[in-house]
XYZ file of C-alpha atoms in Angstrom:
516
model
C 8.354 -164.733 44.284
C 4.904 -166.173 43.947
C 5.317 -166.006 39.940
C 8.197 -168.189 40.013
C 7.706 -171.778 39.550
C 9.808 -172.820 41.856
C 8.047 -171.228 44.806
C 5.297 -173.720 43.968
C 4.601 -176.820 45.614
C 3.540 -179.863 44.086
C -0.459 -179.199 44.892
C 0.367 -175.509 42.703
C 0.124 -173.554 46.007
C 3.028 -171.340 46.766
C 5.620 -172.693 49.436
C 4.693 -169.699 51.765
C 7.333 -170.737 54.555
C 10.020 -170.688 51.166
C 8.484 -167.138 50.113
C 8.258 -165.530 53.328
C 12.146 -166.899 54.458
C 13.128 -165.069 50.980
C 11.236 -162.094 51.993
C 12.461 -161.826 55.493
C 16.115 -162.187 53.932
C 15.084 -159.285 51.752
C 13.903 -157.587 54.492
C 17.372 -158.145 56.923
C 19.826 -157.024 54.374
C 17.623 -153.769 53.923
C 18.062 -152.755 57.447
C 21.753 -153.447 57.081
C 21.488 -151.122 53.926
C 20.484 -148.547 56.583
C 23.267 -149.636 58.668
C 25.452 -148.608 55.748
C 23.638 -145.461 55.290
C 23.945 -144.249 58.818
C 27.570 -144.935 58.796
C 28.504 -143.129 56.059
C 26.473 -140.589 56.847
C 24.169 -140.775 53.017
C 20.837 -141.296 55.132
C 21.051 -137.168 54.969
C 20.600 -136.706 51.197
C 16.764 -138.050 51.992
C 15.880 -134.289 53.286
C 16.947 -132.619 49.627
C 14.117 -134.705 48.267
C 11.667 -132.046 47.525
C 8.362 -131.545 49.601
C 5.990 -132.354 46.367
C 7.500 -135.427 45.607
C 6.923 -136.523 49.460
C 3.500 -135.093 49.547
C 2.962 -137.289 46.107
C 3.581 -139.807 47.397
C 1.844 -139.799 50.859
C -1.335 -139.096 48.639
C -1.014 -142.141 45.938
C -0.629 -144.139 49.200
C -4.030 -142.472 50.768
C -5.719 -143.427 47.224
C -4.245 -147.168 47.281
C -5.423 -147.470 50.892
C -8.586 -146.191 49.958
C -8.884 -148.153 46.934
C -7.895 -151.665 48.722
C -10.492 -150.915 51.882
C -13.534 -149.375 49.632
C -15.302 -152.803 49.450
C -16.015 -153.043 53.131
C -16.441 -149.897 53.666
C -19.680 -150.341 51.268
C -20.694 -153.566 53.188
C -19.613 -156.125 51.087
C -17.760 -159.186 52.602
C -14.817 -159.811 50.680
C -12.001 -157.551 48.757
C -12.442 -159.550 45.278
C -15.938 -158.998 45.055
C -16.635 -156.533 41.956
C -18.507 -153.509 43.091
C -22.057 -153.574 41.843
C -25.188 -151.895 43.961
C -26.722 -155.476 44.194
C -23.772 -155.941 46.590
C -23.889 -152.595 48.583
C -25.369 -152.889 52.523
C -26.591 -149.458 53.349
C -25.913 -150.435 57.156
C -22.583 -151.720 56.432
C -22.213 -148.261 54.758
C -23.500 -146.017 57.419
C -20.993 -147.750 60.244
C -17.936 -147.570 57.893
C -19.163 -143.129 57.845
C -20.014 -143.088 61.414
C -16.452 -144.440 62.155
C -14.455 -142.326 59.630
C -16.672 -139.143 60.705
C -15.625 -139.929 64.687
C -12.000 -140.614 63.622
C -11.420 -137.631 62.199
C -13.351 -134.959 64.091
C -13.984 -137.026 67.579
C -16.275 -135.627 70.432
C -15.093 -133.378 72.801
C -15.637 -135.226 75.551
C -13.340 -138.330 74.146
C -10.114 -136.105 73.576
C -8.131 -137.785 75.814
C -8.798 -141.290 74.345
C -7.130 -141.529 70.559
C -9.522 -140.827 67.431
C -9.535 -144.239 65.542
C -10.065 -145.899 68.596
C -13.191 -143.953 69.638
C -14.477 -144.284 65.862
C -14.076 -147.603 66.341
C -15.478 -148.301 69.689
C -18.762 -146.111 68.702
C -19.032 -147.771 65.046
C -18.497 -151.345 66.850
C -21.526 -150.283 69.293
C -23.711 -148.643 66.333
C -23.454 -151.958 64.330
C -24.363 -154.812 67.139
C -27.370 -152.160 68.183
C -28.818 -152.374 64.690
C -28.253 -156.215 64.087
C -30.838 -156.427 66.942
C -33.260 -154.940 64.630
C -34.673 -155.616 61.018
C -31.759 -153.904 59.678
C -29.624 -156.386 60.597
C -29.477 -157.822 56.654
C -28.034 -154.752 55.638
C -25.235 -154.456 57.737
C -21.835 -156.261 56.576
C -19.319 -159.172 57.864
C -17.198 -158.705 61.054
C -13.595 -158.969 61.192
C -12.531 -162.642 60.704
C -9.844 -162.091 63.389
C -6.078 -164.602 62.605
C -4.381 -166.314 65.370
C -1.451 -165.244 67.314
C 1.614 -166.634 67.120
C 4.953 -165.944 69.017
C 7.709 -165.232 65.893
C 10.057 -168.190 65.694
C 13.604 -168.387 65.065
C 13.725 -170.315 62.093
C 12.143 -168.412 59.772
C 15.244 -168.427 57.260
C 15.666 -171.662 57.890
C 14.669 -172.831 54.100
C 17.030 -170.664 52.799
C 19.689 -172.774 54.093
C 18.131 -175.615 52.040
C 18.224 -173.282 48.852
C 21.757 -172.734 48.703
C 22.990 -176.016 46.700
C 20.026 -175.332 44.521
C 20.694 -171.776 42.992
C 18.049 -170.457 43.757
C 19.229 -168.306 45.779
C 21.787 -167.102 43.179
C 18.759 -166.641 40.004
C 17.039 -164.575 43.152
C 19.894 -162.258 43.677
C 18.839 -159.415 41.263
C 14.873 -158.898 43.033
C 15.779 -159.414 46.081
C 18.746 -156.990 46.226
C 16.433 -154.421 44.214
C 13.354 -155.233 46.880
C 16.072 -154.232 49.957
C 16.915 -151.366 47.800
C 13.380 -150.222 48.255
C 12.544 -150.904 51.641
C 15.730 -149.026 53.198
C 14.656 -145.730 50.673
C 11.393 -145.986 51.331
C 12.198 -146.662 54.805
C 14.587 -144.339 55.270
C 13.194 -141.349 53.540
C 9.870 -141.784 55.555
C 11.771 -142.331 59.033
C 13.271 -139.006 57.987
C 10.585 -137.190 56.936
C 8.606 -138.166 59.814
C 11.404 -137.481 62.421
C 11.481 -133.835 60.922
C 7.615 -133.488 61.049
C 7.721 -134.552 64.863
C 10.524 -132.075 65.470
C 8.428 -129.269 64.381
C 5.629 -130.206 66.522
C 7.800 -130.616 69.538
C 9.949 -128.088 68.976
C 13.019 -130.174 69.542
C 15.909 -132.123 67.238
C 16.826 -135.184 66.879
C 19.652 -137.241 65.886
C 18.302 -138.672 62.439
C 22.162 -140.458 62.478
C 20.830 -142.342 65.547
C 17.256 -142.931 64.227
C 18.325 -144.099 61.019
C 21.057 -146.898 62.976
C 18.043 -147.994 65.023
C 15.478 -148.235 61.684
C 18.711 -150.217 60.583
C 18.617 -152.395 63.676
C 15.474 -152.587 63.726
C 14.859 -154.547 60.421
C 17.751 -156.831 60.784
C 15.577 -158.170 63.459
C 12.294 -157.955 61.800
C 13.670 -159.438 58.531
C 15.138 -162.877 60.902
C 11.651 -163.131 61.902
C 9.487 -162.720 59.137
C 7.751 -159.570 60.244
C 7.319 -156.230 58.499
C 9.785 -153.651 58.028
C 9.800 -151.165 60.305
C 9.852 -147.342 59.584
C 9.157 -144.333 61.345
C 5.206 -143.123 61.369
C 3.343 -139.884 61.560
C 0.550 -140.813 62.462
C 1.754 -143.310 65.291
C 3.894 -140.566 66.760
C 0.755 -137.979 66.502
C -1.035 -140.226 68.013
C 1.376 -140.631 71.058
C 1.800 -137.281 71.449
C -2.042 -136.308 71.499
C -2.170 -139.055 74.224
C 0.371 -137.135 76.272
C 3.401 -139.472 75.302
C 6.579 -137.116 75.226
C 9.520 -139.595 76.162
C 11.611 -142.416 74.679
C 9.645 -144.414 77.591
C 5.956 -143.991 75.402
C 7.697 -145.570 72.554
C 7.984 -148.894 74.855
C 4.785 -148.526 76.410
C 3.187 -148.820 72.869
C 5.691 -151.572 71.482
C 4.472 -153.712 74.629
C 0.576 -152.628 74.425
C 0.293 -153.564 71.041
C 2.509 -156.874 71.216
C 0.039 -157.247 74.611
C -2.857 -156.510 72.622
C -2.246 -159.087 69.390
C -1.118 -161.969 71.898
C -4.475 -161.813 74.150
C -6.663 -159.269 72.606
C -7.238 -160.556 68.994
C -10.031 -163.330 69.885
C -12.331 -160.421 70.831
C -11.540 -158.720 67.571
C -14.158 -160.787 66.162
C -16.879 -158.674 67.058
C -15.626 -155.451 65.528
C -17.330 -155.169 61.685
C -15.226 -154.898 59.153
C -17.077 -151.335 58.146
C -16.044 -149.970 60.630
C -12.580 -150.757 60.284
C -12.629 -149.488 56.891
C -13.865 -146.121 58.284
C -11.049 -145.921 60.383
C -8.850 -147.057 57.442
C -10.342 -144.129 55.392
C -9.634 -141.657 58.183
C -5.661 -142.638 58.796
C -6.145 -142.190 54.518
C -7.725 -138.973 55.016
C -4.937 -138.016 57.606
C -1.532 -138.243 54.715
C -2.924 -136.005 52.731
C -1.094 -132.958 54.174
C -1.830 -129.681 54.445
C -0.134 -128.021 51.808
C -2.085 -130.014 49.331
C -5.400 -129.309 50.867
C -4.298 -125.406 50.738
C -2.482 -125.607 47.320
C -5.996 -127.666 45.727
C -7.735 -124.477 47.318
C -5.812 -122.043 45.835
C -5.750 -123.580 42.546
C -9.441 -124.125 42.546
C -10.189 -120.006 43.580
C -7.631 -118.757 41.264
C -8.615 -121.139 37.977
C -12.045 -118.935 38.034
C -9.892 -115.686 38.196
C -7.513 -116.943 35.249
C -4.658 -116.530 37.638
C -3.200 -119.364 38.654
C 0.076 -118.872 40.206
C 2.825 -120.752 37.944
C 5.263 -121.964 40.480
C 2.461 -123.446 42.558
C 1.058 -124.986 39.433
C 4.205 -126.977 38.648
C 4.959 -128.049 42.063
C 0.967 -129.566 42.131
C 1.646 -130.694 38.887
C 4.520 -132.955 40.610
C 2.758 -134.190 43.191
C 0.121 -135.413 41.181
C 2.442 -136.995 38.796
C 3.748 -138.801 41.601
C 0.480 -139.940 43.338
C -0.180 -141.374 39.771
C 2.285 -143.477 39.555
C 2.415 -144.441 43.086
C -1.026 -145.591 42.707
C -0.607 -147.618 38.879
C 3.089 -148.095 38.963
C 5.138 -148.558 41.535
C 6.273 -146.497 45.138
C 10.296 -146.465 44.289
C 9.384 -145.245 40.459
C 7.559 -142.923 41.886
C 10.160 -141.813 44.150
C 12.614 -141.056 41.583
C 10.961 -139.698 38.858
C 8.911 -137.419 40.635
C 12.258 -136.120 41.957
C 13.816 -135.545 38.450
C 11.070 -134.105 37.272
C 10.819 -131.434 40.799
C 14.603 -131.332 39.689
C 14.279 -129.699 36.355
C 11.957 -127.540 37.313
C 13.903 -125.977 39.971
C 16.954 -125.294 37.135
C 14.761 -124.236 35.000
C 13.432 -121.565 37.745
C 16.273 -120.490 38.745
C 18.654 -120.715 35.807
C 19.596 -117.071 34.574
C 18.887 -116.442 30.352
C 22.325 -116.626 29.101
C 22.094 -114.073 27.231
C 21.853 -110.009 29.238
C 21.672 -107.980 26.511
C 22.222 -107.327 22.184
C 23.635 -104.115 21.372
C 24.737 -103.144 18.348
C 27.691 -100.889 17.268
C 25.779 -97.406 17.055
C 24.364 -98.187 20.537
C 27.914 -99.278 21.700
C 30.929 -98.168 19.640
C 34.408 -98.804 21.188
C 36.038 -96.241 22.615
C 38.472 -95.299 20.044
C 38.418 -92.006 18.626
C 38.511 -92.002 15.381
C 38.463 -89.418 12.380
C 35.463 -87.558 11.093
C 34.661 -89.172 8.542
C 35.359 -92.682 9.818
C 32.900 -91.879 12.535
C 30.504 -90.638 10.163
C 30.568 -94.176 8.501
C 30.596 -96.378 11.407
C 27.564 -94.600 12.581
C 25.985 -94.925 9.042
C 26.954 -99.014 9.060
C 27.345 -99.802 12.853
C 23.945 -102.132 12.935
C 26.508 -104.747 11.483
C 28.046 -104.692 14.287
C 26.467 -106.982 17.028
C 27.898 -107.071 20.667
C 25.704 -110.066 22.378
C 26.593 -110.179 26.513
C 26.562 -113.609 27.884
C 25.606 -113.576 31.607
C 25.534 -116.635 34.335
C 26.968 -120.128 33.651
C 26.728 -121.746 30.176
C 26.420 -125.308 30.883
C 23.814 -127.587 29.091
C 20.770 -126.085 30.693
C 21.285 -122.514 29.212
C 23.676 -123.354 26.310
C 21.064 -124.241 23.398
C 19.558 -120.338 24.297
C 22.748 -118.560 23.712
C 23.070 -120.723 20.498
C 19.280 -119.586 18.927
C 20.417 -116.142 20.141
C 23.837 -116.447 18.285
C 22.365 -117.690 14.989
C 19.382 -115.493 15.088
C 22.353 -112.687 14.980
C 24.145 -114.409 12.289
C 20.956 -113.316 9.902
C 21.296 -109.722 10.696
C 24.445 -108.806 11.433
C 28.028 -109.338 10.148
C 30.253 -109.572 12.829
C 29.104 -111.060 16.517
C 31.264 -110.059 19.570
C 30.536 -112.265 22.520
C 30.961 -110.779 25.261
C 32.266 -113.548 28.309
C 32.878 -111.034 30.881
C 30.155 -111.788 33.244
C 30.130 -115.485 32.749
C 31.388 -117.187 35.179
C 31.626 -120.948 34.065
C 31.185 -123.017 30.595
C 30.985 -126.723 30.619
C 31.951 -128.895 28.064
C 28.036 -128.946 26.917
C 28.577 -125.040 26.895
C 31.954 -124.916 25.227
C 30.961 -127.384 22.298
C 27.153 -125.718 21.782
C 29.381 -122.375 21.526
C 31.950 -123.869 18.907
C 28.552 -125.019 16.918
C 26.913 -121.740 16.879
C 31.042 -120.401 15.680
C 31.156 -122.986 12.974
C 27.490 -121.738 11.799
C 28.210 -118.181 11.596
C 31.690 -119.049 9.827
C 29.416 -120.893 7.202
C 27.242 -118.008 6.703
C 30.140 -115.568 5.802
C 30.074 -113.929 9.657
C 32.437 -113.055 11.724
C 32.750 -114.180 15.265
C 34.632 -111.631 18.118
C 35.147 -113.621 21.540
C 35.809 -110.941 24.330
C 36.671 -111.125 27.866
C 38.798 -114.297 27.548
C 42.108 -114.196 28.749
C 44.525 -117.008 27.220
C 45.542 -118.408 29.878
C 41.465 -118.073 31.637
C 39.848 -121.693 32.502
C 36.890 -120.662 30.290
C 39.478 -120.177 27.067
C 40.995 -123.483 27.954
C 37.544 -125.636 27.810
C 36.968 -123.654 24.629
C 40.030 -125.053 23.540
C 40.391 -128.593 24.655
C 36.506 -129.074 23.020
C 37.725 -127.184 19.256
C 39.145 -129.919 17.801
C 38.742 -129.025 14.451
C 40.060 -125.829 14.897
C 36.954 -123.212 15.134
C 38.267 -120.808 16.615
C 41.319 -119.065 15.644
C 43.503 -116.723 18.027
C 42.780 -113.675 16.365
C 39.068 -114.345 17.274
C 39.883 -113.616 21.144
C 40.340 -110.545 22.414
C 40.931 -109.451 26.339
C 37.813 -107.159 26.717
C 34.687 -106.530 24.680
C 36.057 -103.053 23.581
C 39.023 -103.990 21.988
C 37.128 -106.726 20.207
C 34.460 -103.910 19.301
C 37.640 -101.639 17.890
C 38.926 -104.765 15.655
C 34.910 -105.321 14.392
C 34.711 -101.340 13.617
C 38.330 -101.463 11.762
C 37.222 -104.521 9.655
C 33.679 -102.871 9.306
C 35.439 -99.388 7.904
C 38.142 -101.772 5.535
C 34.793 -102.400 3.951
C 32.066 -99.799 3.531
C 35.277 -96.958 4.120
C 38.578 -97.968 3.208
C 40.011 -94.163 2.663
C 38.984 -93.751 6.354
C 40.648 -96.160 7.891
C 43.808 -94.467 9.804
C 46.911 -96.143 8.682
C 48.839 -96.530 11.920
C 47.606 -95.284 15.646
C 48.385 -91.986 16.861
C 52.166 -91.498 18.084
C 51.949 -89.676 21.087
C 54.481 -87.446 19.925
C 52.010 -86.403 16.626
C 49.745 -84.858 19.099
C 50.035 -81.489 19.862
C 50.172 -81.990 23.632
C 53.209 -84.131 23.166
C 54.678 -81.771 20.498
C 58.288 -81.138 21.834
């Protein structure tokens, strides 16, 4: 909004009243978004988002947080300045590890007070004790605390103002793609932190009801001009380690912190800003989970041994691609390409080869029995006889396989019997990679057999309704794989054997158990 011209004033400073109405806007039609969600009951299809892309991107948002606070953390008094060592305050830089040490491993004698606050409290201590000495030069700037103010009513006011104009029209498209964001983003991480506080109080929730009051809850954020809400980890962990284990704790925190910001923040001035970034670092240090600590672990130990376990490999392989573009694209990119990617990987895993088994006719003659000499010849000439069992679905993950395996075929042997038996579904990326690999081997002088397709079978009819020009003939189906074996061997024998070939089948009556 900033970019836009038209969010300038005359002076060339942004209209931040005009910007943050916009924004709150934004922010109110995401938490009906929610509403929506909740209703129709899509705020479910968050939990089949797989675990890597979550952990992802929990971790490119530790790096950004680290990334953004890192400046004071080394001392240095504002977040533009470039890093250089002429700029680093050793002080400054000892407070900012005291606090992060404290925050995440406190004393045991603080354990009912929360971590960041006792990191705090001792970094805030450390730092005023050492400006009393000479090392007061080295330490860094204290926080330069804002002023409280009550939220008004009018924040959306100047959107009113905008309507005439158009603005609000040209806006439509990144505002409506901003809402977009904050209800996923808010949504998913309501979710997956609802389900991460359910396993560590052993209880279930209604994430229905938590997602309408997430909805609810920005609505009323987004009139004011505050942030979006969303459910927290680490707020919740915190609440619980404090002993908070009903709805009421939730309240008692809402009012302590609004208690805190109204009368509180003109004694923030004397906490350093180190120290704040310590704590920052240690709430970073905290969403990094514990599967990634474990899986980096594992990785590291088994890289050495030159065994590194492939499944794990690709799922830290998603993560990471998430974290990086988290951290130098964008969160909802992030989001949903991770998730494709974690996607294809799970077909790919799981996917059957299409193809079970190649026999060819010595290994697997039909069951006809057939003169001496006929025999003698088919088992003489029956490698040119391939019988290639299809197995699973053929859709347009596993098609493109049974196609290489059908033309590598069409080089060795003369007629190809498919066998469809165990296949249990093609698609129409199946059905037309199949009428492909028939039009090859047609092309090469090959014969295609299709067994185990019954005319009227909805695997015959995709076949079918995809052949239009005519591939595949009828005399090219056959209702199992042995009678299209028997038709291979009798076209086979016509060839290399024509004397052999028995004129007409056996009359029952010709046998000499039916004789009279």
């Amino acid at each position: 909004l900033i970019a836009d011209p038209r969010f300038l004033g005359t002076d060339g400073q942004p209209m931040l009243p005009l910007v943050l109405a916009f924004t709150g806007l934004a922010v109110a039609v995401a938490g009906l978004l929610q509403l929506l969600l909740a209703r129709t009951h899509l705020g479910a299809l968050v939990r089949y988002v797989p675990y890597p892309v979550h952990a992802g991107y929990m971790n490119g948002v530790a790096v950004l947080m680290v990334g953004t606070i890192l400046p004071y953390l080394l001392g240095m008094s504002s977040l533009q300045t470039r890093i250089s060592w002429d700029a680093i305050k050793p002080a400054g830089l000892l407070i900012g590890v005291v606090a992060l040490a404290i925050a995440i491993r406190p004393p045991a004698v603080t354990r009912r007070v929360p971590a960041y606050l006792t990191g705090l409290l001792v970094a805030t201590l450390l730092h005023h004790l050492l400006a009393a000495t000479p090392l007061a030069a080295w330490l860094g700037p204290l926080f330069d605390a804002p002023q409280f103010r009550w939220p008004g009513l009018d924040t959306l006011a100047p959107v009113q103002h905008e309507l005439r104009s158009g603005l609000l029209l040209d806006m439509a498209l990144p505002l409506t793609l901003f809402a977009l964001l904050v209800a996923t983003m808010s949504t998913l991480q309501t979710a997956l932190s609802g389900s991460t506080i359910d396993e560590m109080t052993r209880t279930r929730r209604d994430p229905r009801r938590e997602l309408l009051a997430q909805g609810l809850a920005n609505v009323g954020t987004g009139l004011i001009g505050a942030l979006p809400a969303a459910g927290s980890t680490m707020r919740s962990k915190i609440n619980l380690d404090a002993g908070g284990r009903t709805r009421m704790s939730r309240l008692a925190f809402g009012a302590a912190l609004l208690l805190v910001l109204a009368i509180g923040l003109r004694f923030m001035h004397v906490v350093p800003m180190a120290a704040i970034a310590g704590v920052f670092c240690a709430v970073a240090y905290s969403l990094v989970d514990d599967w990634t600590r474990r899986a980096t672990a594992v990785l590291w130990v088994q890289s050495f041994k030159q065994r590194v376990p492939r499944q794990l490999m690709a799922n830290y392989a998603v993560m990471l691609l998430v974290a990086a573009v988290t951290v130098f694209v964008s969160l909802a990119l992030a989001i949903v390409l991770g998730s494709l990617v974690a996607m294809v990987l799970f077909i790919r895993a799981n996917i059957k080869p299409p193809v079970r088994r190649v026999l060819d006719g010595v290994q697997r003659p039909s069951r006809k029995l057939r003169p001496p000499a006929a025999a003698a010849a088919l088992r003489r000439h029956g490698g040119r006889i391939a019988l290639v069992e299809l197995d699973g679905a053929l859709f347009f993950g596993t098609a493109e396989a049974a196609d290489d395996a059908i033309e590598r075929l069409a080089a060795a042997a003369q007629f190809i019997v498919l066998d469809f038996a165990r296949v249990r579904e093609i698609d129409a990326s199946g059905a037309r990679v199949l009428l492909h690999a028939a039009g090859a081997v047609r092309r090469s002088g090959r014969t295609l057999l299709l067994a185990g397709l019954a005319p009227r079978d909805a695997r015959t009819r995709m076949l079918r309704d995809m052949d239009v020009h005519a591939t595949l003939s009828d005399a090219q189906f056959f209702a199992d794989a042995d009678r299209a074996l028997e038709a291979a061997e009798d076209r086979l024998l016509a060839q290399v054997a024509p004397d052999s070939v028995d004129p007409a089948p056996l009359a029952l009556a010709a046998t000499r158990l039916g004789e009279g």
